[in-house]
PDB file of C-alpha atoms in Angstrom:
ATOM      1  CA  MET A   1    -149.255 -89.251  89.003  1.00 81.00           C
ATOM      2  CA  THR A   2    -151.574 -91.808  87.426  1.00 92.00           C
ATOM      3  CA  LEU A   3    -155.318 -91.264  87.870  1.00 96.00           C
ATOM      4  CA  ILE A   4    -157.658 -94.268  87.735  1.00 98.00           C
ATOM      5  CA  CYS A   5    -161.383 -93.535  87.767  1.00 97.00           C
ATOM      6  CA  GLY A   6    -163.294 -96.575  88.941  1.00 98.00           C
ATOM      7  CA  ALA A   7    -162.556 -98.674  92.029  1.00 98.00           C
ATOM      8  CA  GLY A   8    -163.930-101.987  90.855  1.00 97.00           C
ATOM      9  CA  ALA A   9    -161.776-105.089  90.600  1.00 97.00           C
ATOM     10  CA  PHE A  10    -159.968-104.071  87.404  1.00 98.00           C
ATOM     11  CA  GLY A  11    -159.363-100.452  88.391  1.00 98.00           C
ATOM     12  CA  THR A  12    -158.014-101.555  91.758  1.00 98.00           C
ATOM     13  CA  ALA A  13    -155.791-104.196  90.162  1.00 98.00           C
ATOM     14  CA  LEU A  14    -154.325-101.630  87.770  1.00 98.00           C
ATOM     15  CA  ALA A  15    -153.706 -99.285  90.697  1.00 98.00           C
ATOM     16  CA  VAL A  16    -151.839-102.011  92.572  1.00 98.00           C
ATOM     17  CA  ALA A  17    -149.718-102.826  89.537  1.00 98.00           C
ATOM     18  CA  LEU A  18    -148.934 -99.213  88.602  1.00 97.00           C
ATOM     19  CA  ALA A  19    -148.144 -98.215  92.204  1.00 97.00           C
ATOM     20  CA  GLN A  20    -144.847-100.052  91.759  1.00 93.00           C
ATOM     21  CA  ALA A  21    -143.672 -97.158  89.602  1.00 92.00           C
ATOM     22  CA  GLY A  22    -145.052 -94.162  91.495  1.00 93.00           C
ATOM     23  CA  PRO A  23    -148.089 -92.451  93.041  1.00 95.00           C
ATOM     24  CA  VAL A  24    -151.547 -93.529  91.898  1.00 96.00           C
ATOM     25  CA  THR A  25    -154.865 -91.827  92.665  1.00 97.00           C
ATOM     26  CA  LEU A  26    -157.809 -94.233  92.643  1.00 98.00           C
ATOM     27  CA  TRP A  27    -161.221 -92.535  92.349  1.00 98.00           C
ATOM     28  CA  ALA A  28    -164.252 -94.340  93.781  1.00 98.00           C
ATOM     29  CA  ARG A  29    -167.842 -93.338  93.010  1.00 95.00           C
ATOM     30  CA  ASP A  30    -169.022 -93.917  96.582  1.00 95.00           C
ATOM     31  CA  GLU A  31    -167.356 -92.161  99.539  1.00 97.00           C
ATOM     32  CA  GLY A  32    -168.297 -95.014 101.881  1.00 97.00           C
ATOM     33  CA  HIS A  33    -166.415 -97.431  99.632  1.00 98.00           C
ATOM     34  CA  ALA A  34    -163.463 -95.039  99.393  1.00 98.00           C
ATOM     35  CA  ALA A  35    -163.323 -94.593 103.181  1.00 98.00           C
ATOM     36  CA  GLN A  36    -163.402 -98.345 103.697  1.00 98.00           C
ATOM     37  CA  MET A  37    -160.485 -98.831 101.303  1.00 98.00           C
ATOM     38  CA  ARG A  38    -158.507 -96.071 103.001  1.00 98.00           C
ATOM     39  CA  SER A  39    -159.000 -97.566 106.461  1.00 97.00           C
ATOM     40  CA  ARG A  40    -158.511-101.220 105.557  1.00 98.00           C
ATOM     41  CA  ARG A  41    -155.990-100.697 102.730  1.00 98.00           C
ATOM     42  CA  GLU A  42    -157.919-103.296 100.760  1.00 98.00           C
ATOM     43  CA  ASN A  43    -160.859-103.352  98.356  1.00 98.00           C
ATOM     44  CA  THR A  44    -162.883-105.934 100.257  1.00 97.00           C
ATOM     45  CA  ARG A  45    -165.922-105.450  98.007  1.00 95.00           C
ATOM     46  CA  ARG A  46    -164.286-106.131  94.653  1.00 95.00           C
ATOM     47  CA  LEU A  47    -160.765-107.490  95.130  1.00 97.00           C
ATOM     48  CA  PRO A  48    -160.486-109.047  98.599  1.00 97.00           C
ATOM     49  CA  GLY A  49    -157.172-110.312  99.879  1.00 97.00           C
ATOM     50  CA  ILE A  50    -155.043-107.833  97.893  1.00 98.00           C
ATOM     51  CA  ALA A  51    -153.290-105.160  99.978  1.00 98.00           C
ATOM     52  CA  LEU A  52    -153.249-101.605  98.616  1.00 98.00           C
ATOM     53  CA  PRO A  53    -149.688-100.205  98.477  1.00 98.00           C
ATOM     54  CA  GLU A  54    -149.057 -96.930 100.288  1.00 97.00           C
ATOM     55  CA  ALA A  55    -148.482 -95.249  96.916  1.00 97.00           C
ATOM     56  CA  ILE A  56    -152.239 -95.504  96.233  1.00 98.00           C
ATOM     57  CA  THR A  57    -154.436 -92.612  97.400  1.00 97.00           C
ATOM     58  CA  VAL A  58    -158.160 -93.425  97.359  1.00 98.00           C
ATOM     59  CA  ILE A  59    -160.537 -90.503  96.779  1.00 98.00           C
ATOM     60  CA  SER A  60    -164.149 -89.807  95.831  1.00 97.00           C
ATOM     61  CA  GLY A  61    -166.136 -86.699  94.911  1.00 94.00           C
ATOM     62  CA  ALA A  62    -164.588 -84.251  92.443  1.00 93.00           C
ATOM     63  CA  VAL A  63    -162.220 -85.713  89.869  1.00 92.00           C
ATOM     64  CA  PRO A  64    -158.755 -84.101  90.010  1.00 89.00           C
ATOM     65  CA  ASP A  65    -157.591 -82.567  86.741  1.00 79.00           C
ATOM     66  CA  PRO A  66    -153.793 -82.377  86.683  1.00 68.00           C
ATOM     67  CA  ALA A  67    -152.139 -83.070  83.353  1.00 74.00           C
ATOM     68  CA  GLY A  68    -151.503 -86.685  82.555  1.00 79.00           C
ATOM     69  CA  PRO A  69    -153.382 -89.807  81.528  1.00 90.00           C
ATOM     70  CA  CYS A  70    -156.615 -90.874  83.145  1.00 96.00           C
ATOM     71  CA  LEU A  71    -157.684 -94.531  83.107  1.00 98.00           C
ATOM     72  CA  LEU A  72    -161.446 -95.069  82.977  1.00 98.00           C
ATOM     73  CA  ALA A  73    -162.101 -98.413  84.683  1.00 98.00           C
ATOM     74  CA  MET A  74    -165.868 -98.639  84.918  1.00 97.00           C
ATOM     75  CA  PRO A  75    -168.638-100.682  83.285  1.00 96.00           C
ATOM     76  CA  MET A  76    -169.254 -99.762  79.656  1.00 97.00           C
ATOM     77  CA  GLN A  77    -172.887 -98.845  80.262  1.00 96.00           C
ATOM     78  CA  ALA A  78    -171.794 -96.342  82.935  1.00 97.00           C
ATOM     79  CA  LEU A  79    -169.073 -94.692  80.839  1.00 98.00           C
ATOM     80  CA  GLY A  80    -171.204 -92.195  78.918  1.00 97.00           C
ATOM     81  CA  GLU A  81    -172.855 -90.779  82.032  1.00 97.00           C
ATOM     82  CA  TYR A  82    -169.480 -90.518  83.778  1.00 97.00           C
ATOM     83  CA  LEU A  83    -167.873 -88.676  80.848  1.00 97.00           C
ATOM     84  CA  THR A  84    -170.765 -86.234  80.682  1.00 96.00           C
ATOM     85  CA  ALA A  85    -170.729 -85.547  84.421  1.00 96.00           C
ATOM     86  CA  HIS A  86    -166.963 -84.991  84.637  1.00 94.00           C
ATOM     87  CA  ARG A  87    -166.049 -83.687  81.199  1.00 93.00           C
ATOM     88  CA  GLY A  88    -164.575 -80.491  82.655  1.00 91.00           C
ATOM     89  CA  ALA A  89    -161.917 -82.385  84.597  1.00 91.00           C
ATOM     90  CA  LEU A  90    -161.334 -84.838  81.750  1.00 92.00           C
ATOM     91  CA  ARG A  91    -160.816 -82.354  78.942  1.00 88.00           C
ATOM     92  CA  ALA A  92    -157.597 -82.068  76.912  1.00 90.00           C
ATOM     93  CA  ARG A  93    -155.872 -85.151  78.358  1.00 93.00           C
ATOM     94  CA  PRO A  94    -155.361 -88.761  77.303  1.00 96.00           C
ATOM     95  CA  LEU A  95    -158.358 -90.851  78.396  1.00 97.00           C
ATOM     96  CA  VAL A  96    -157.674 -94.582  78.452  1.00 98.00           C
ATOM     97  CA  ALA A  97    -160.815 -96.737  78.483  1.00 98.00           C
ATOM     98  CA  CYS A  98    -160.400 -99.924  80.497  1.00 98.00           C
ATOM     99  CA  CYS A  99    -163.860-101.315  79.805  1.00 97.00           C
ATOM    100  CA  LYS A 100    -165.180-103.693  77.171  1.00 97.00           C
ATOM    101  CA  GLY A 101    -168.480-103.383  75.374  1.00 97.00           C
ATOM    102  CA  MET A 102    -170.734-101.282  73.169  1.00 97.00           C
ATOM    103  CA  ASP A 103    -172.941 -98.502  74.491  1.00 95.00           C
ATOM    104  CA  LEU A 104    -176.597 -99.466  74.207  1.00 94.00           C
ATOM    105  CA  THR A 105    -177.768 -95.900  73.582  1.00 93.00           C
ATOM    106  CA  THR A 106    -175.319 -94.926  70.838  1.00 94.00           C
ATOM    107  CA  GLY A 107    -173.900 -98.261  69.645  1.00 93.00           C
ATOM    108  CA  LEU A 108    -170.408 -96.794  70.095  1.00 96.00           C
ATOM    109  CA  GLY A 109    -167.417 -98.440  71.718  1.00 97.00           C
ATOM    110  CA  PRO A 110    -165.416 -96.779  74.515  1.00 98.00           C
ATOM    111  CA  THR A 111    -163.115 -94.656  72.331  1.00 98.00           C
ATOM    112  CA  GLY A 112    -166.006 -93.546  70.140  1.00 97.00           C
ATOM    113  CA  LEU A 113    -167.938 -92.508  73.230  1.00 97.00           C
ATOM    114  CA  ILE A 114    -164.909 -90.585  74.554  1.00 98.00           C
ATOM    115  CA  ALA A 115    -164.466 -88.794  71.206  1.00 97.00           C
ATOM    116  CA  GLN A 116    -168.160 -87.862  71.112  1.00 97.00           C
ATOM    117  CA  THR A 117    -168.422 -86.662  74.716  1.00 96.00           C
ATOM    118  CA  CYS A 118    -164.934 -85.167  75.258  1.00 96.00           C
ATOM    119  CA  PRO A 119    -163.862 -84.071  71.749  1.00 96.00           C
ATOM    120  CA  ASP A 120    -160.676 -82.354  72.931  1.00 94.00           C
ATOM    121  CA  ALA A 121    -159.405 -85.428  74.804  1.00 95.00           C
ATOM    122  CA  ILE A 122    -157.180 -88.095  73.240  1.00 96.00           C
ATOM    123  CA  PRO A 123    -159.012 -91.453  73.324  1.00 98.00           C
ATOM    124  CA  ALA A 124    -157.202 -94.739  73.906  1.00 98.00           C
ATOM    125  CA  ILE A 125    -158.122 -98.211  75.107  1.00 98.00           C
ATOM    126  CA  LEU A 126    -156.346-100.792  77.251  1.00 98.00           C
ATOM    127  CA  THR A 127    -157.723-104.259  76.572  1.00 98.00           C
ATOM    128  CA  GLY A 128    -156.799-107.905  76.149  1.00 98.00           C
ATOM    129  CA  PRO A 129    -156.753-111.258  77.943  1.00 98.00           C
ATOM    130  CA  SER A 130    -156.566-110.460  81.644  1.00 97.00           C
ATOM    131  CA  PHE A 131    -158.198-111.111  84.975  1.00 97.00           C
ATOM    132  CA  ALA A 132    -157.984-108.443  87.669  1.00 97.00           C
ATOM    133  CA  ARG A 133    -156.597-110.783  90.328  1.00 97.00           C
ATOM    134  CA  ASP A 134    -153.786-111.964  88.031  1.00 98.00           C
ATOM    135  CA  ILE A 135    -152.707-108.361  87.402  1.00 98.00           C
ATOM    136  CA  ALA A 136    -152.872-107.467  91.103  1.00 98.00           C
ATOM    137  CA  LEU A 137    -150.807-110.530  92.048  1.00 98.00           C
ATOM    138  CA  GLY A 138    -148.123-109.576  89.555  1.00 97.00           C
ATOM    139  CA  LEU A 139    -148.685-112.600  87.315  1.00 98.00           C
ATOM    140  CA  PRO A 140    -147.385-112.128  83.750  1.00 98.00           C
ATOM    141  CA  THR A 141    -150.030-110.442  81.589  1.00 98.00           C
ATOM    142  CA  ALA A 142    -149.921-108.961  78.067  1.00 98.00           C
ATOM    143  CA  LEU A 143    -152.445-106.391  76.856  1.00 98.00           C
ATOM    144  CA  THR A 144    -153.075-104.149  73.867  1.00 98.00           C
ATOM    145  CA  LEU A 145    -152.813-100.371  74.238  1.00 98.00           C
ATOM    146  CA  ALA A 146    -154.566 -98.838  71.226  1.00 98.00           C
ATOM    147  CA  CYS A 147    -154.508 -95.125  70.409  1.00 98.00           C
ATOM    148  CA  GLY A 148    -154.982 -93.336  67.107  1.00 97.00           C
ATOM    149  CA  ASP A 149    -152.321 -90.756  68.023  1.00 97.00           C
ATOM    150  CA  PRO A 150    -148.902 -92.479  67.705  1.00 97.00           C
ATOM    151  CA  GLY A 151    -147.042 -90.128  70.051  1.00 97.00           C
ATOM    152  CA  THR A 152    -149.628 -90.448  72.808  1.00 97.00           C
ATOM    153  CA  GLY A 153    -149.780 -94.202  72.270  1.00 98.00           C
ATOM    154  CA  ALA A 154    -146.026 -94.540  72.717  1.00 98.00           C
ATOM    155  CA  MET A 155    -146.129 -92.394  75.862  1.00 97.00           C
ATOM    156  CA  LEU A 156    -148.968 -94.443  77.366  1.00 98.00           C
ATOM    157  CA  GLN A 157    -147.237 -97.697  76.530  1.00 98.00           C
ATOM    158  CA  SER A 158    -144.159 -96.541  78.420  1.00 97.00           C
ATOM    159  CA  VAL A 159    -146.018 -95.088  81.409  1.00 96.00           C
ATOM    160  CA  LEU A 160    -148.430 -97.976  81.912  1.00 97.00           C
ATOM    161  CA  SER A 161    -146.078-100.922  81.397  1.00 97.00           C
ATOM    162  CA  THR A 162    -144.641-102.720  84.419  1.00 96.00           C
ATOM    163  CA  PRO A 163    -142.195-105.630  84.783  1.00 96.00           C
ATOM    164  CA  THR A 164    -145.153-108.049  84.741  1.00 97.00           C
ATOM    165  CA  LEU A 165    -147.665-106.092  82.648  1.00 98.00           C
ATOM    166  CA  ARG A 166    -146.481-105.995  79.047  1.00 98.00           C
ATOM    167  CA  LEU A 167    -148.307-103.660  76.658  1.00 98.00           C
ATOM    168  CA  TYR A 168    -148.309-103.999  72.875  1.00 98.00           C
ATOM    169  CA  ARG A 169    -149.105-100.791  71.002  1.00 98.00           C
ATOM    170  CA  SER A 170    -151.660-100.438  68.194  1.00 98.00           C
ATOM    171  CA  MET A 171    -153.208 -97.536  66.308  1.00 98.00           C
ATOM    172  CA  ASP A 172    -156.380 -99.520  65.594  1.00 98.00           C
ATOM    173  CA  ALA A 173    -158.546 -98.485  68.533  1.00 98.00           C
ATOM    174  CA  VAL A 174    -161.733 -99.584  66.752  1.00 97.00           C
ATOM    175  CA  GLY A 175    -160.431-103.119  66.225  1.00 98.00           C
ATOM    176  CA  ALA A 176    -159.080-103.384  69.760  1.00 98.00           C
ATOM    177  CA  GLU A 177    -162.321-102.257  71.380  1.00 97.00           C
ATOM    178  CA  LEU A 178    -164.451-104.487  69.140  1.00 98.00           C
ATOM    179  CA  GLY A 179    -162.356-107.533  70.026  1.00 98.00           C
ATOM    180  CA  GLY A 180    -162.774-106.841  73.717  1.00 97.00           C
ATOM    181  CA  ALA A 181    -166.502-106.202  73.369  1.00 98.00           C
ATOM    182  CA  LEU A 182    -167.542-109.026  71.080  1.00 98.00           C
ATOM    183  CA  LYS A 183    -165.595-111.788  72.809  1.00 98.00           C
ATOM    184  CA  ASN A 184    -167.877-111.300  75.844  1.00 98.00           C
ATOM    185  CA  VAL A 185    -170.878-112.172  73.687  1.00 98.00           C
ATOM    186  CA  ILE A 186    -169.235-115.380  72.489  1.00 98.00           C
ATOM    187  CA  ALA A 187    -168.173-116.192  76.066  1.00 98.00           C
ATOM    188  CA  ILE A 188    -171.802-116.120  77.188  1.00 98.00           C
ATOM    189  CA  GLY A 189    -172.632-118.570  74.417  1.00 97.00           C
ATOM    190  CA  CYS A 190    -169.738-120.857  75.337  1.00 98.00           C
ATOM    191  CA  GLY A 191    -170.733-120.796  78.993  1.00 97.00           C
ATOM    192  CA  ALA A 192    -174.293-121.719  78.017  1.00 97.00           C
ATOM    193  CA  VAL A 193    -173.013-124.627  75.936  1.00 97.00           C
ATOM    194  CA  MET A 194    -170.992-125.991  78.842  1.00 97.00           C
ATOM    195  CA  GLY A 195    -173.708-125.283  81.414  1.00 97.00           C
ATOM    196  CA  ALA A 196    -176.164-127.256  79.299  1.00 97.00           C
ATOM    197  CA  GLY A 197    -173.739-130.186  79.074  1.00 97.00           C
ATOM    198  CA  LEU A 198    -173.285-129.980  75.300  1.00 96.00           C
ATOM    199  CA  GLY A 199    -169.551-130.723  75.458  1.00 96.00           C
ATOM    200  CA  GLU A 200    -166.127-129.377  74.561  1.00 97.00           C
ATOM    201  CA  SER A 201    -166.553-129.997  70.833  1.00 97.00           C
ATOM    202  CA  ALA A 202    -169.642-127.792  70.750  1.00 96.00           C
ATOM    203  CA  ARG A 203    -167.787-125.070  72.648  1.00 97.00           C
ATOM    204  CA  ALA A 204    -164.872-125.196  70.182  1.00 97.00           C
ATOM    205  CA  ALA A 205    -167.302-124.917  67.263  1.00 96.00           C
ATOM    206  CA  LEU A 206    -169.075-121.951  68.851  1.00 97.00           C
ATOM    207  CA  MET A 207    -165.785-120.181  69.608  1.00 98.00           C
ATOM    208  CA  THR A 208    -164.638-120.628  66.019  1.00 97.00           C
ATOM    209  CA  ARG A 209    -167.856-119.495  64.385  1.00 97.00           C
ATOM    210  CA  GLY A 210    -168.115-116.680  66.919  1.00 97.00           C
ATOM    211  CA  PHE A 211    -164.630-115.518  66.014  1.00 98.00           C
ATOM    212  CA  ALA A 212    -165.687-115.419  62.352  1.00 97.00           C
ATOM    213  CA  GLU A 213    -168.567-113.138  63.354  1.00 97.00           C
ATOM    214  CA  MET A 214    -166.239-110.901  65.345  1.00 98.00           C
ATOM    215  CA  ASN A 215    -164.068-110.448  62.259  1.00 97.00           C
ATOM    216  CA  ARG A 216    -167.108-109.863  60.034  1.00 97.00           C
ATOM    217  CA  LEU A 217    -168.452-106.990  62.119  1.00 97.00           C
ATOM    218  CA  ALA A 218    -164.995-105.549  62.767  1.00 97.00           C
ATOM    219  CA  ALA A 219    -164.269-105.414  59.030  1.00 97.00           C
ATOM    220  CA  GLY A 220    -167.649-103.767  58.434  1.00 97.00           C
ATOM    221  CA  LEU A 221    -166.770-101.068  60.964  1.00 97.00           C
ATOM    222  CA  GLY A 222    -163.318-100.394  59.509  1.00 96.00           C
ATOM    223  CA  ALA A 223    -161.052-102.397  61.834  1.00 97.00           C
ATOM    224  CA  ARG A 224    -157.891-104.133  60.686  1.00 96.00           C
ATOM    225  CA  PRO A 225    -158.097-107.944  60.471  1.00 92.00           C
ATOM    226  CA  GLU A 226    -154.709-108.382  62.177  1.00 96.00           C
ATOM    227  CA  THR A 227    -156.014-106.592  65.272  1.00 98.00           C
ATOM    228  CA  LEU A 228    -158.690-109.232  65.821  1.00 97.00           C
ATOM    229  CA  ALA A 229    -156.032-111.932  65.464  1.00 97.00           C
ATOM    230  CA  GLY A 230    -154.050-110.386  68.338  1.00 98.00           C
ATOM    231  CA  LEU A 231    -154.354-110.073  72.095  1.00 98.00           C
ATOM    232  CA  SER A 232    -157.455-107.873  72.071  1.00 97.00           C
ATOM    233  CA  GLY A 233    -159.353-110.294  69.833  1.00 98.00           C
ATOM    234  CA  PHE A 234    -158.336-113.942  69.647  1.00 98.00           C
ATOM    235  CA  GLY A 235    -156.287-113.781  72.858  1.00 98.00           C
ATOM    236  CA  ASP A 236    -159.135-112.370  74.924  1.00 98.00           C
ATOM    237  CA  LEU A 237    -161.623-114.740  73.283  1.00 98.00           C
ATOM    238  CA  ALA A 238    -159.540-117.790  74.217  1.00 98.00           C
ATOM    239  CA  LEU A 239    -159.277-116.715  77.859  1.00 98.00           C
ATOM    240  CA  THR A 240    -162.865-115.623  78.355  1.00 98.00           C
ATOM    241  CA  CYS A 241    -164.480-118.633  76.680  1.00 98.00           C
ATOM    242  CA  THR A 242    -162.559-121.204  78.715  1.00 97.00           C
ATOM    243  CA  SER A 243    -162.319-119.900  82.275  1.00 97.00           C
ATOM    244  CA  ALA A 244    -164.842-119.742  85.089  1.00 96.00           C
ATOM    245  CA  GLN A 245    -163.054-116.586  86.283  1.00 96.00           C
ATOM    246  CA  SER A 246    -164.884-114.815  83.442  1.00 97.00           C
ATOM    247  CA  ARG A 247    -168.138-113.232  84.581  1.00 97.00           C
ATOM    248  CA  ASN A 248    -169.599-113.546  81.086  1.00 98.00           C
ATOM    249  CA  TYR A 249    -168.735-117.229  80.906  1.00 98.00           C
ATOM    250  CA  ARG A 250    -170.214-117.887  84.356  1.00 98.00           C
ATOM    251  CA  TYR A 251    -173.366-116.014  83.377  1.00 98.00           C
ATOM    252  CA  GLY A 252    -173.655-118.214  80.288  1.00 98.00           C
ATOM    253  CA  GLU A 253    -173.214-121.318  82.426  1.00 98.00           C
ATOM    254  CA  SER A 254    -176.119-120.200  84.598  1.00 97.00           C
ATOM    255  CA  LEU A 255    -178.274-119.749  81.484  1.00 97.00           C
ATOM    256  CA  GLY A 256    -177.323-123.220  80.310  1.00 96.00           C
ATOM    257  CA  ARG A 257    -178.272-124.717  83.661  1.00 96.00           C
ATOM    258  CA  GLY A 258    -181.460-122.685  83.984  1.00 95.00           C
ATOM    259  CA  GLU A 259    -180.198-121.079  87.201  1.00 96.00           C
ATOM    260  CA  ALA A 260    -180.431-117.519  88.496  1.00 96.00           C
ATOM    261  CA  PHE A 261    -177.286-115.369  88.319  1.00 97.00           C
ATOM    262  CA  ASP A 262    -176.091-112.766  90.835  1.00 95.00           C
ATOM    263  CA  ALA A 263    -177.624-109.501  89.586  1.00 92.00           C
ATOM    264  CA  SER A 264    -174.881-107.451  91.284  1.00 91.00           C
ATOM    265  CA  VAL A 265    -172.221-108.862  88.935  1.00 94.00           C
ATOM    266  CA  THR A 266    -171.565-106.807  85.796  1.00 93.00           C
ATOM    267  CA  VAL A 267    -172.011-108.882  82.627  1.00 97.00           C
ATOM    268  CA  GLU A 268    -171.024-106.586  79.765  1.00 97.00           C
ATOM    269  CA  GLY A 269    -171.727-109.171  77.076  1.00 98.00           C
ATOM    270  CA  ALA A 270    -175.463-109.130  77.733  1.00 97.00           C
ATOM    271  CA  ALA A 271    -175.868-105.506  76.646  1.00 97.00           C
ATOM    272  CA  THR A 272    -173.167-105.822  73.984  1.00 97.00           C
ATOM    273  CA  ALA A 273    -175.032-108.675  72.271  1.00 98.00           C
ATOM    274  CA  ARG A 274    -178.006-106.375  71.686  1.00 97.00           C
ATOM    275  CA  ALA A 275    -175.874-103.404  70.619  1.00 96.00           C
ATOM    276  CA  ALA A 276    -173.683-105.493  68.286  1.00 97.00           C
ATOM    277  CA  LEU A 277    -176.702-107.123  66.675  1.00 97.00           C
ATOM    278  CA  GLY A 278    -178.142-103.683  65.970  1.00 96.00           C
ATOM    279  CA  ARG A 279    -174.906-102.512  64.333  1.00 96.00           C
ATOM    280  CA  ALA A 280    -174.665-105.722  62.283  1.00 97.00           C
ATOM    281  CA  ARG A 281    -178.226-105.448  60.990  1.00 97.00           C
ATOM    282  CA  ALA A 282    -177.652-101.824  60.019  1.00 96.00           C
ATOM    283  CA  LEU A 283    -174.701-103.012  57.919  1.00 97.00           C
ATOM    284  CA  GLY A 284    -176.609-105.945  56.447  1.00 98.00           C
ATOM    285  CA  LEU A 285    -174.335-108.513  58.151  1.00 98.00           C
ATOM    286  CA  GLU A 286    -175.404-111.947  59.354  1.00 96.00           C
ATOM    287  CA  MET A 287    -174.340-112.769  62.926  1.00 97.00           C
ATOM    288  CA  PRO A 288    -176.312-115.861  63.958  1.00 97.00           C
ATOM    289  CA  VAL A 289    -174.278-116.645  67.092  1.00 97.00           C
ATOM    290  CA  THR A 290    -174.675-113.092  68.352  1.00 98.00           C
ATOM    291  CA  ALA A 291    -178.390-113.209  67.547  1.00 97.00           C
ATOM    292  CA  ALA A 292    -178.750-116.465  69.490  1.00 97.00           C
ATOM    293  CA  VAL A 293    -176.949-115.023  72.523  1.00 98.00           C
ATOM    294  CA  ALA A 294    -179.057-111.855  72.409  1.00 97.00           C
ATOM    295  CA  ALA A 295    -182.190-114.011  72.384  1.00 97.00           C
ATOM    296  CA  LEU A 296    -180.863-116.122  75.265  1.00 97.00           C
ATOM    297  CA  VAL A 297    -180.139-113.170  77.551  1.00 96.00           C
ATOM    298  CA  SER A 298    -183.499-111.559  76.777  1.00 96.00           C
ATOM    299  CA  GLY A 299    -185.326-114.781  77.593  1.00 95.00           C
ATOM    300  CA  GLU A 300    -186.730-115.156  74.068  1.00 96.00           C
ATOM    301  CA  LEU A 301    -184.997-118.529  73.634  1.00 95.00           C
ATOM    302  CA  HIS A 302    -183.801-121.361  75.848  1.00 93.00           C
ATOM    303  CA  VAL A 303    -180.435-123.010  75.147  1.00 93.00           C
ATOM    304  CA  ALA A 304    -181.970-126.017  73.374  1.00 93.00           C
ATOM    305  CA  GLN A 305    -183.939-123.699  71.074  1.00 95.00           C
ATOM    306  CA  ALA A 306    -180.850-121.597  70.324  1.00 94.00           C
ATOM    307  CA  VAL A 307    -178.861-124.725  69.435  1.00 91.00           C
ATOM    308  CA  ASP A 308    -181.638-125.971  67.165  1.00 92.00           C
ATOM    309  CA  MET A 309    -181.755-122.566  65.472  1.00 91.00           C
ATOM    310  CA  LEU A 310    -177.995-122.589  64.784  1.00 93.00           C
ATOM    311  CA  LEU A 311    -177.889-126.222  63.616  1.00 89.00           C
ATOM    312  CA  ALA A 312    -180.842-125.706  61.273  1.00 89.00           C
ATOM    313  CA  ARG A 313    -179.053-123.010  59.291  1.00 89.00           C
ATOM    314  CA  PRO A 314    -178.323-123.896  55.634  1.00 89.00           C
ATOM    315  CA  LEU A 315    -175.114-125.831  55.015  1.00 87.00           C
ATOM    316  CA  LYS A 316    -172.344-123.635  53.544  1.00 88.00           C
ATOM    317  CA  GLU A 317    -168.637-123.371  52.841  1.00 86.00           C
ATOM    318  CA  GLU A 318    -166.506-122.292  55.810  1.00 87.00           C
TER     319      GLU A 318
END
């Protein structure tokens, strides 16, 4: 049995995909939400129009603790509290983070937070260029499954792959989680560029310089450069910075247009920009794009001011 904790769009989509191979338990935080999904066989709040296969059992309350992997599909800023509250049920099993970001309190990524909170668990991360609806519809998707333990990584790759969900294995969990976290920051910036009407050329420049920053911080934190060039880095960056399906991109567009954004929508890149900037400064690294995005989301700068700040930087070699 596969256990997925978190009944948002991505957790539900993974449940739908993995139910092709066998029973899946989908844990929802709110019993009212769980009851609605059980009765309607659909997650109308987060993934409307997608039927839940009969192999999916929706629960809430206590987290079951049978042996086997547990997928943690919840917002990054909620992960630490969840791990602390349920560490008894989560102990001594593979825990696969399915969230992207950096924890504001600790500055850690998902696997670092798992290792700190549940030291006897085996941390892993599932990340890469994907939208929940594509996965639920069975559209071809490739992701990175990163785990520092090679045996557990191979097992997870086998268990979590489906005919339409192809997983590539990596041992560089730090690089994989940084790619998934930092691309959201750059996506906010790209959305702001397009929302402000600054054009495709400006977006391409921001993506490229943003990718250089992603690699700079990843190297400073011990990640492998080839990881950032793969699905969890460049692949996810390309998708998130060019599609209105991305919440981070849409949020950036709203900033660029000077419009309000739906506060109920999770935008991981907003918190990650602040956390990443803190880590970069501690390492003595320059990350001007990240700094500009952090200032945008905090309201310290408007888009025009952020652009002026970036363009006024000293000329340099690439």
